[in-house]
mmCIF file of C-alpha atoms in Angstrom:
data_model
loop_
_atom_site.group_PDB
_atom_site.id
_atom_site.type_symbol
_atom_site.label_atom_id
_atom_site.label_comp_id
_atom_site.label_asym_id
_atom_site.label_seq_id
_atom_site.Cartn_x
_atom_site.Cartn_y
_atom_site.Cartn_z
ATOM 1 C CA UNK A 558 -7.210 37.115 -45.603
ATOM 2 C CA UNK A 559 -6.539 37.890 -49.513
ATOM 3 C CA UNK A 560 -4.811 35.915 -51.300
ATOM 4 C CA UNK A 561 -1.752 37.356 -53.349
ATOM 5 C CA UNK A 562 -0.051 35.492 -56.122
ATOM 6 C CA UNK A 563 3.124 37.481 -57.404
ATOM 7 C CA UNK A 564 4.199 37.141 -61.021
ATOM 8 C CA UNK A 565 7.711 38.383 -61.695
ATOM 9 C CA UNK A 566 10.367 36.950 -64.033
ATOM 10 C CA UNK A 567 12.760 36.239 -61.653
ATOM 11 C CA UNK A 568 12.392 34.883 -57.993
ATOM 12 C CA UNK A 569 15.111 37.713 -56.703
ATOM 13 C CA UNK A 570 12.088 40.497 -57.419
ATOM 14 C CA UNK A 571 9.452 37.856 -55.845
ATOM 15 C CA UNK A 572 11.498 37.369 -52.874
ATOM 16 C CA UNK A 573 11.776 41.237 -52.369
ATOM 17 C CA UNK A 574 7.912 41.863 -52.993
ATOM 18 C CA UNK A 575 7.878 39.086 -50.108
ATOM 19 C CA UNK A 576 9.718 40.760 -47.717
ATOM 20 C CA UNK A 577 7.783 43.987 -48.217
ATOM 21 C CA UNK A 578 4.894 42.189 -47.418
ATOM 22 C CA UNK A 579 6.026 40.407 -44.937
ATOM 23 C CA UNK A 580 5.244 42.548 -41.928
ATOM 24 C CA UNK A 581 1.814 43.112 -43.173
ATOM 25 C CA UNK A 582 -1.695 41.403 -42.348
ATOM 26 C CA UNK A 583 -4.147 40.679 -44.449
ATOM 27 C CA UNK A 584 -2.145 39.292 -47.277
ATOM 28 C CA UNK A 585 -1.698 35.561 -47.572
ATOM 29 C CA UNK A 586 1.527 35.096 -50.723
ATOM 30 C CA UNK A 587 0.491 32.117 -52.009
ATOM 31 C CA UNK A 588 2.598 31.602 -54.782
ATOM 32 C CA UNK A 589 5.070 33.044 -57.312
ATOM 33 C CA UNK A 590 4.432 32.845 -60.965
ATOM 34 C CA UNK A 591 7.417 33.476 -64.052
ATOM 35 C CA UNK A 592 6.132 35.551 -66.071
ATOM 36 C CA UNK A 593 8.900 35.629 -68.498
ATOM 37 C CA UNK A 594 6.845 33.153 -70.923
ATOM 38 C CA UNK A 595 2.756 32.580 -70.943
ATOM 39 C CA UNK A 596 0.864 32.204 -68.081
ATOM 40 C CA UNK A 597 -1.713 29.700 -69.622
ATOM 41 C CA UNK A 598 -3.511 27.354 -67.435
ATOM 42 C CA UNK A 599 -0.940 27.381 -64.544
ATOM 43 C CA UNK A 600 -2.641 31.178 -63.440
ATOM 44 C CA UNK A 601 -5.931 28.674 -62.614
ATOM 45 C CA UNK A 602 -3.470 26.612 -59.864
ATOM 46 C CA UNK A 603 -3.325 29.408 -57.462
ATOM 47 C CA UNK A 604 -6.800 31.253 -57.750
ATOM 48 C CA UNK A 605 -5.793 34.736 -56.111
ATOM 49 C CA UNK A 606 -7.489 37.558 -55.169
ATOM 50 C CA UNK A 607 -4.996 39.867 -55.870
ATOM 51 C CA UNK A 608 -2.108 39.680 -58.811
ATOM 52 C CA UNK A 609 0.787 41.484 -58.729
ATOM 53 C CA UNK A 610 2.799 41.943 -61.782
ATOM 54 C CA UNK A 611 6.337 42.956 -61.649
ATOM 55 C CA UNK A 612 7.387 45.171 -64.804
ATOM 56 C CA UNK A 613 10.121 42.711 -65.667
ATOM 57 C CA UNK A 614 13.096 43.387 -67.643
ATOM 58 C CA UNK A 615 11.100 43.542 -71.230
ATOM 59 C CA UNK A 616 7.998 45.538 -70.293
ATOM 60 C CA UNK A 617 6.043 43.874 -72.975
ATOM 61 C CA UNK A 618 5.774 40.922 -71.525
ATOM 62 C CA UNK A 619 4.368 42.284 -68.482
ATOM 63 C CA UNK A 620 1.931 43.962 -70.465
ATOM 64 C CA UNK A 621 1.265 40.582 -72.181
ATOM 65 C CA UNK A 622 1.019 38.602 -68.419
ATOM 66 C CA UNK A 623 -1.692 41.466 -67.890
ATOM 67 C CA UNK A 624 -3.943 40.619 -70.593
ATOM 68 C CA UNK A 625 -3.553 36.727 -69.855
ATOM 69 C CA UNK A 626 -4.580 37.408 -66.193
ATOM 70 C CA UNK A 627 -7.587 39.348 -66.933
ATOM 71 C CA UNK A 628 -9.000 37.007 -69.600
ATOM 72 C CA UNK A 629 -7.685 33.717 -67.205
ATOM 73 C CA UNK A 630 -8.779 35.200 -63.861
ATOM 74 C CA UNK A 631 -11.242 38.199 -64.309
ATOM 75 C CA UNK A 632 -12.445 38.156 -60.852
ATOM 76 C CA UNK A 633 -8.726 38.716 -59.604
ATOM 77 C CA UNK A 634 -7.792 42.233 -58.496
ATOM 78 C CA UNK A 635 -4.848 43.020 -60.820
ATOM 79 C CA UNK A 636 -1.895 45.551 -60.065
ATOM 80 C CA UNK A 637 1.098 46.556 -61.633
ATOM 81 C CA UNK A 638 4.160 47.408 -60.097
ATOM 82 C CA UNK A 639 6.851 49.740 -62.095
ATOM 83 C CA UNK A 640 9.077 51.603 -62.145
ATOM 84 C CA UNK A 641 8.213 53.511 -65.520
ATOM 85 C CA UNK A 642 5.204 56.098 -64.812
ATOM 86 C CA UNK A 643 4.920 58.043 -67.925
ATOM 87 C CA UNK A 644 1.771 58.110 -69.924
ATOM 88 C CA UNK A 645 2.270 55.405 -71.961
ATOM 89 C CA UNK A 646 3.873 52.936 -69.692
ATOM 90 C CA UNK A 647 0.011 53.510 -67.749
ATOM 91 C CA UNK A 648 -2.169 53.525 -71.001
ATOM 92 C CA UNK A 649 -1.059 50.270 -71.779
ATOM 93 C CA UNK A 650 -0.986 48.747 -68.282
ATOM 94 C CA UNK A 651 -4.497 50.200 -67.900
ATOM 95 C CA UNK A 652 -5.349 49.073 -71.349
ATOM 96 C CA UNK A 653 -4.043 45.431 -70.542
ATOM 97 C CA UNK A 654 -6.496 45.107 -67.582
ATOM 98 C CA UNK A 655 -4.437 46.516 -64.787
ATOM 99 C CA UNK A 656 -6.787 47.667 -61.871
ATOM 100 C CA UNK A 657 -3.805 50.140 -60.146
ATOM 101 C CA UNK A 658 -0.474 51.136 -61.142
ATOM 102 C CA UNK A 659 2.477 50.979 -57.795
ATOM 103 C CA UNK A 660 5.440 53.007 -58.820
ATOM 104 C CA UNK A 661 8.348 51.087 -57.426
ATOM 105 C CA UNK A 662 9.348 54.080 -56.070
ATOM 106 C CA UNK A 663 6.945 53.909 -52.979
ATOM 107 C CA UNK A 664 8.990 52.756 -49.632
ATOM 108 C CA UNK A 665 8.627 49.074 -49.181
ATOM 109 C CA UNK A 666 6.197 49.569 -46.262
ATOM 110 C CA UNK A 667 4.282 51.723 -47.992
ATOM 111 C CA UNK A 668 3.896 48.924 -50.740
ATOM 112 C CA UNK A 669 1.831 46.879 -48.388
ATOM 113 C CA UNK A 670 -0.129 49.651 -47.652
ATOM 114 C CA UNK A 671 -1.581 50.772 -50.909
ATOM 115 C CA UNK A 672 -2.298 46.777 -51.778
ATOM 116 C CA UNK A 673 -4.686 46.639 -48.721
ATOM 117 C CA UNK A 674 -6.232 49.933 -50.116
ATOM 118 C CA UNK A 675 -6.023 48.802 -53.429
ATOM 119 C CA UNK A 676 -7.787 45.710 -52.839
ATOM 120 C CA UNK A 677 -10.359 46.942 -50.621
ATOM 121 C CA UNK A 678 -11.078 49.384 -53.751
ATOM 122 C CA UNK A 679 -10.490 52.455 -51.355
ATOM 123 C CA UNK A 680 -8.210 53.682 -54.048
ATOM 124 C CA UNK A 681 -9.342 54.582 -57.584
ATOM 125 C CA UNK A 682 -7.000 56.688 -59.620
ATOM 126 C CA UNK A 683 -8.257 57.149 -63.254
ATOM 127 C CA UNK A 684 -5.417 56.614 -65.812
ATOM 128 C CA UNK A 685 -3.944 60.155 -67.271
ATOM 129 C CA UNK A 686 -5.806 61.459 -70.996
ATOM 130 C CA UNK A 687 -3.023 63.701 -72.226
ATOM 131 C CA UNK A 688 -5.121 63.372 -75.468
ATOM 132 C CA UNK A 689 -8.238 65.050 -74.034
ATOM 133 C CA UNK A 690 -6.584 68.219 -74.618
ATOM 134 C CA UNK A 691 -6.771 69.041 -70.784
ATOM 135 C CA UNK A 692 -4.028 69.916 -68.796
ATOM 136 C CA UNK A 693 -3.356 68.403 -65.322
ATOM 137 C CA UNK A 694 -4.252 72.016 -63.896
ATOM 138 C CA UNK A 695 -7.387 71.738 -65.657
ATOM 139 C CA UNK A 696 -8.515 67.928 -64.367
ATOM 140 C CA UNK A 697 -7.256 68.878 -60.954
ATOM 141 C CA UNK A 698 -9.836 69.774 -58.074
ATOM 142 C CA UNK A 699 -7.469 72.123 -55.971
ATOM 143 C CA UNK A 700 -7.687 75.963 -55.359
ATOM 144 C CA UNK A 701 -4.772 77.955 -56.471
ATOM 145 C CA UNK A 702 -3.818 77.897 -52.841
ATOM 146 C CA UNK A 703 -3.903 74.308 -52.187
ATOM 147 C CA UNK A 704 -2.294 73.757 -55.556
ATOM 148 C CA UNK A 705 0.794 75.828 -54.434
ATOM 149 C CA UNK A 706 0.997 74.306 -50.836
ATOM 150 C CA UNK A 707 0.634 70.956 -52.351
ATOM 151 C CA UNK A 708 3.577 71.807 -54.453
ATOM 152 C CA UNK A 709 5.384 73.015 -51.862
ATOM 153 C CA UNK A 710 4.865 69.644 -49.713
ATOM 154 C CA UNK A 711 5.950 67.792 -52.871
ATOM 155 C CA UNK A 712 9.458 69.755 -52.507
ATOM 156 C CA UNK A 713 9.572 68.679 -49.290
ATOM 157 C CA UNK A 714 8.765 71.898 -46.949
ATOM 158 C CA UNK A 715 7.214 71.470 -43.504
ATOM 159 C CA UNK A 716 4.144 73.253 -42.583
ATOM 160 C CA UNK A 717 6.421 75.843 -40.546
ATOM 161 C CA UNK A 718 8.400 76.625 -43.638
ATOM 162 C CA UNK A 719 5.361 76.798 -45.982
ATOM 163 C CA UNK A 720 3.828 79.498 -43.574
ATOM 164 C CA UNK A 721 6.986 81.624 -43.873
ATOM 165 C CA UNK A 722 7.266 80.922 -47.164
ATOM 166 C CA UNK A 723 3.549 82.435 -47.840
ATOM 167 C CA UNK A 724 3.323 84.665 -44.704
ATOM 168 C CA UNK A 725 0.514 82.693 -43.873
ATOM 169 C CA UNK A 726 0.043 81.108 -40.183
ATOM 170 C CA UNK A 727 0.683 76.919 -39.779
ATOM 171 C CA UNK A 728 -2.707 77.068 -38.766
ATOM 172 C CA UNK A 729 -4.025 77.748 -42.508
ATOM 173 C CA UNK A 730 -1.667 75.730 -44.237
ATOM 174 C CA UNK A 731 -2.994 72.634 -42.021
ATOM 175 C CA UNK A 732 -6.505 73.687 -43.287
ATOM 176 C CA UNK A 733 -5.713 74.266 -46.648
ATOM 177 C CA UNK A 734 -3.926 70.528 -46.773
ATOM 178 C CA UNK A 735 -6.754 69.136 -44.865
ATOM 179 C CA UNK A 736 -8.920 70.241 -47.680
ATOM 180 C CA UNK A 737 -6.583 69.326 -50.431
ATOM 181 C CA UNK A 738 -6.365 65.427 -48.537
ATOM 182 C CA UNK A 739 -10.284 65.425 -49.057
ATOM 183 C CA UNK A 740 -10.241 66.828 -52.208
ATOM 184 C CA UNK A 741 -7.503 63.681 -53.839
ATOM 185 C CA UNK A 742 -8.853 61.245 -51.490
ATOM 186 C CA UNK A 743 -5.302 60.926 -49.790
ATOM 187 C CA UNK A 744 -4.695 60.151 -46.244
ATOM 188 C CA UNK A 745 -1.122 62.124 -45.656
ATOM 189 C CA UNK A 746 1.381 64.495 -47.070
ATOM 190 C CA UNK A 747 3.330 61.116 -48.356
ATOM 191 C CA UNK A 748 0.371 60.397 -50.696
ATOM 192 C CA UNK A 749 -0.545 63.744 -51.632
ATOM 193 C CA UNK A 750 3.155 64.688 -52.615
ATOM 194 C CA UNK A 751 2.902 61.407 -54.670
ATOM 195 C CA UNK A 752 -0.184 61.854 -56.468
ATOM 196 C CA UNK A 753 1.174 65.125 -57.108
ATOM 197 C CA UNK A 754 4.374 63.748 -59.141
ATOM 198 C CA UNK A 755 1.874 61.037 -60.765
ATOM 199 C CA UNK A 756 -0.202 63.652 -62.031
ATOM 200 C CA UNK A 757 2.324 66.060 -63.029
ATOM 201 C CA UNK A 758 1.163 69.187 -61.016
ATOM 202 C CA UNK A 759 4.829 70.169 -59.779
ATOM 203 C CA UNK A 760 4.786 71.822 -63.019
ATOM 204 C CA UNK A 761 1.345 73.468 -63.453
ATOM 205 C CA UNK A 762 0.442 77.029 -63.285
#
């Protein structure tokens, strides 16, 4: 059972990270930190296994509560929950000491989900280097094929429609996703389309 501690700075976004996790085994909540001021030595009352760190209202002090946790409790895995996904917003989280970045977009059972994953480390998702001078086509691992039925999924097509849509059979687009799930280390559509949008390959040619 891991333990999760919560730090939020108000107990209305606790109580809903709560109830997402509610239905879910393998998580024991043991405790609900504000982390609208420093941390300090009250982080070392609830040792956790996993942290999860609301965004908050002011960003930079969620940014701040990430750097406290991974100098107060290194051994902690640390996550960051937002609803901001651009570049910088995940630089800095990453930056801060932030393990995994949850868009708060993800359906609440979903959220449970990807914190099992998360802390079972059977999800690592390298934080995006627009400065490399690479574009996302570039970094990414799909075929031009996969590429464009991944895009398509991301728009939300069934399989049927993406065979009509490319005169191919359903047959071949199931192959071509199976490969493309391999390929991203995803499990389903839901997480493809999603690392998809992360990664900003709607877009790319």
């Amino acid at each position: 059972m891991k333990r999760l501690m919560i730090v939020a700075d108000n107990s209305f976004a606790a109580q809903s990270i709560r109830l997402a996790l509610r239905q879910t085994s393998g998580f024991q909540v043991i405790g609900f930190i504000d982390g609208s001021v420093p941390i300090g030595p009250r982080i070392a009352e609830l040792p956790a296994d996993v942290v999860l760190v609301d965004d908050m209202q002011e960003p930079d002090r969620a940014i701040a509560r990430l750097e406290e946790i991974s100098t107060l409790l290194p051994e902690a895995k640390r996550i960051f929950l937002t609803i901001r996904m651009d570049d910088d917003t995940l630089n800095s989280a990453f930056e801060a000491g932030a393990e995994a970045v949850v868009s708060k977009a993800v359906h609440p059972v979903s959220l449970a989900t990807l914190l099992r994953e998360i802390s079972r480390d059977a999800v690592i998702h390298a934080p995006r280097r627009t400065s490399a001078g690479k574009s996302a086509r570039n970094l990414c691992p799909l075929t031009d094929r996969e590429l464009e039925i991944l895009q398509l999924v991301a728009r939300g097509y069934t399989n049927g429609k993406i065979a009509r849509e490319l005169w191919v059979t359903e047959q071949t687009v199931k192959f071509h996703l199976s490969n493309t799930y391999r390929k991203l280390g995803v499990a389903n559509r839901t997480e493809a389309s999603r690392y998809a949008h992360v990664n900003d390959l709607l877009a790319a040619a």
